[in-house]
Coordinates of N, CA and C in Angstrom, one line a residue:
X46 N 35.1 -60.4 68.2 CA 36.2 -61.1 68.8 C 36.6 -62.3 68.0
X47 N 37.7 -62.6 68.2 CA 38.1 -63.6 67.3 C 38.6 -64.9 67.9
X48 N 38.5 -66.5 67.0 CA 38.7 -67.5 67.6 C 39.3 -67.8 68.4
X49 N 40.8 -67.2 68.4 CA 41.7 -67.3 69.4 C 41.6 -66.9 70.9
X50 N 40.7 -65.3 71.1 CA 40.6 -64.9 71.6 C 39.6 -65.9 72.8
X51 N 38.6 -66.7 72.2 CA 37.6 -67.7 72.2 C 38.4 -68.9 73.1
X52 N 39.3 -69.4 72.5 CA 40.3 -69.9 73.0 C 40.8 -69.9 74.0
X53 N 41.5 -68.7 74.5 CA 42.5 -68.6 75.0 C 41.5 -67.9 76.9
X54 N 40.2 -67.4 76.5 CA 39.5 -67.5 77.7 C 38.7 -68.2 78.2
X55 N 38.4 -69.1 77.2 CA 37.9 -71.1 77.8 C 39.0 -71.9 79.1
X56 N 40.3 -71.8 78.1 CA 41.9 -72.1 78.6 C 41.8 -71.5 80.1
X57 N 41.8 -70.6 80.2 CA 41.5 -69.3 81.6 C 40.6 -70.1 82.2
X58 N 39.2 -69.8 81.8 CA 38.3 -70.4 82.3 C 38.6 -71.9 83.1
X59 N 38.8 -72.4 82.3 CA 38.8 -74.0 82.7 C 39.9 -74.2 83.6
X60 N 41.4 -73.4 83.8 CA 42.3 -73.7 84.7 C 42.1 -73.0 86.3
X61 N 41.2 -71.7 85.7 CA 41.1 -70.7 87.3 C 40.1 -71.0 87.6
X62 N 38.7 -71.3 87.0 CA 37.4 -71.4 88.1 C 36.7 -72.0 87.0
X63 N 37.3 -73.3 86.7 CA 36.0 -74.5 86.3 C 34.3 -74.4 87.0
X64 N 34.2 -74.0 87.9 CA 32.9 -73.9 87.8 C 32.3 -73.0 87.2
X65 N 32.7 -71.7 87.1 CA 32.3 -70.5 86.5 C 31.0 -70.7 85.5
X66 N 31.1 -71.8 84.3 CA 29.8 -71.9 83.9 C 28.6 -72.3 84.2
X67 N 29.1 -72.8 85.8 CA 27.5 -73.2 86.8 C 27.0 -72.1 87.6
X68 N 27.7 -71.1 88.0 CA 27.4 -69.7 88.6 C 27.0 -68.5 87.4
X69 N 27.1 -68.8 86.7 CA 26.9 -67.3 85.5 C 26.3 -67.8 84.3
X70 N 25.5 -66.8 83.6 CA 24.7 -67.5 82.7 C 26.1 -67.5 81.4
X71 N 25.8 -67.8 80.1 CA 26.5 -68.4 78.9 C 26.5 -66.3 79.0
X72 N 25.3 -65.7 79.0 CA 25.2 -64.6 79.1 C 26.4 -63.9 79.0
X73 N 26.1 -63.7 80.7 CA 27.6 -62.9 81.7 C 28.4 -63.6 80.6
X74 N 28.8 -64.7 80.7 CA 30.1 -65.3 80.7 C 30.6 -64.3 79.3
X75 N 29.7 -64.1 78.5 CA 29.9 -63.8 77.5 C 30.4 -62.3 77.5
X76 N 29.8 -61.3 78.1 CA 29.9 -60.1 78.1 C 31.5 -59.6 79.1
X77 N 31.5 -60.4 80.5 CA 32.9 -60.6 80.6 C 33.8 -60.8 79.5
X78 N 33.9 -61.9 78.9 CA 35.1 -61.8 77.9 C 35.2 -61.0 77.4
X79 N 33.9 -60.7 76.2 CA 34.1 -59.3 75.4 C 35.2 -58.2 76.1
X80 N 34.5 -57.9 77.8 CA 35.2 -56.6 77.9 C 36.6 -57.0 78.4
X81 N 36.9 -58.1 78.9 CA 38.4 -58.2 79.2 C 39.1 -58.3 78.1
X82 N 39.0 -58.8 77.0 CA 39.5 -58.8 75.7 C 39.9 -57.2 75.4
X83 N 39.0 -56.6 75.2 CA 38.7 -55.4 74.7 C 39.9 -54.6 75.1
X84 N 40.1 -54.8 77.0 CA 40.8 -54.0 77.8 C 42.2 -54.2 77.2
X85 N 42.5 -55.6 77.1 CA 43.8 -56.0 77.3 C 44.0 -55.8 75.7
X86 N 43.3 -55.7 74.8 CA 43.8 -55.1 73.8 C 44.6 -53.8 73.6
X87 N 43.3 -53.0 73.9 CA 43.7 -51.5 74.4 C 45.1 -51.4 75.1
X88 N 45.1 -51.9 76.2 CA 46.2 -51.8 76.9 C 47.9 -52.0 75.8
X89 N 47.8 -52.8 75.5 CA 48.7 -53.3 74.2 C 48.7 -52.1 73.1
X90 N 47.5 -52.1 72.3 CA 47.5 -50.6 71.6 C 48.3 -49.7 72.2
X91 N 47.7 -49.7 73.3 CA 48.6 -48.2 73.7 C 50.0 -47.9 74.1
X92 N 50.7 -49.3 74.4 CA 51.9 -49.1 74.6 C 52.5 -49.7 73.1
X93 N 51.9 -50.0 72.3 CA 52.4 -49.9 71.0 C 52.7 -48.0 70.4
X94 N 51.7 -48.1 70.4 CA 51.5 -46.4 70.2 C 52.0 -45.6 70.8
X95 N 52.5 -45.9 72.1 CA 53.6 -44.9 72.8 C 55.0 -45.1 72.8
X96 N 55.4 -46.2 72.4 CA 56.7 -46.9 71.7 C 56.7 -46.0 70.3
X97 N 56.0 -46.0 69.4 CA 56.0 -45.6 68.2 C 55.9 -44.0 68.2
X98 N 55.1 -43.9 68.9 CA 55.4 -41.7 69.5 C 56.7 -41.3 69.7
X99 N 57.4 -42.1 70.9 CA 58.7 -41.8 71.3 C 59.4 -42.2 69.7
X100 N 59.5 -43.1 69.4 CA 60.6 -42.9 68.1 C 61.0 -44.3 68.5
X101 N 60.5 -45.0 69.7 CA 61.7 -45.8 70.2 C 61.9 -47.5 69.7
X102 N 62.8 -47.7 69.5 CA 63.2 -49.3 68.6 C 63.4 -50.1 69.6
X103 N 62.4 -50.2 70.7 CA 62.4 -51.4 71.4 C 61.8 -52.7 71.4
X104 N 61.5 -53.5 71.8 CA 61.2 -54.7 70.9 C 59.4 -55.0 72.0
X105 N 59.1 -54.4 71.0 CA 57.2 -54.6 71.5 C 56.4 -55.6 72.4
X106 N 57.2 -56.6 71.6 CA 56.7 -57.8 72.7 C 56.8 -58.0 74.3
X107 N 58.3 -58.0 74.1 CA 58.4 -57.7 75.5 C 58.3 -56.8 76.1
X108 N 58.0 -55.5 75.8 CA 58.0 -54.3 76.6 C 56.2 -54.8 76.9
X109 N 55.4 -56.0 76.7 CA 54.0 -56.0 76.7 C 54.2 -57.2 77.4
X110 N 54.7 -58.3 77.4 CA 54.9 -59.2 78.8 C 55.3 -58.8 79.7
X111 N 56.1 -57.4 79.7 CA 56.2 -57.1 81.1 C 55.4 -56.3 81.6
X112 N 54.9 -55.6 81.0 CA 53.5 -54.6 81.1 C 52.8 -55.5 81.7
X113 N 52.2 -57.1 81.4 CA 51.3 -58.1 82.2 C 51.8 -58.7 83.0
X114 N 53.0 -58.9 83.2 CA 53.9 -59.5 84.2 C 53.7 -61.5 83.4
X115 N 54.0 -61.6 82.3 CA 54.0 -62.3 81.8 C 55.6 -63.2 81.8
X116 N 56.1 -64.4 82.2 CA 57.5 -64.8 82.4 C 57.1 -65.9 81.1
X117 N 58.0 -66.1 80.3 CA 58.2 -67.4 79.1 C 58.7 -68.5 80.4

């Protein structure tokens, strides 16, 4: 996994359940991320790759913030 990724689920962490690192070891905490990273990668992959199957010139990003229900 990479720094950002590191990042960006500390950020999570610390805004949705600050205590999280007093209920779970460094352990868990660790193997959760891995696999939520992992998913939401995937997830992305695949609608990259099904964009690119169809042929279709639509603009990736956004067809993937809406996929997570993500608003700018």
């Amino acid at each position: 996994m990479n720094q950002r990724i590191d990042q960006l689920w500390a950020q999570a962490l610390d805004a949705a359940v600050p205590e999280t690192y007093t209920r779970l070891s460094h352990s868990q905490v660790l193997k959760i991320k891995q696999v939520f990273a992992e998913l939401i990668v995937q997830e992305c992959a695949d609608i990259a790759a099904k964009n690119q199957a169809e042929n279709m010139n639509w603009d990736i990003a956004e067809i993937i913030k809406e996929h997570f229900g993500v608003e700018e």
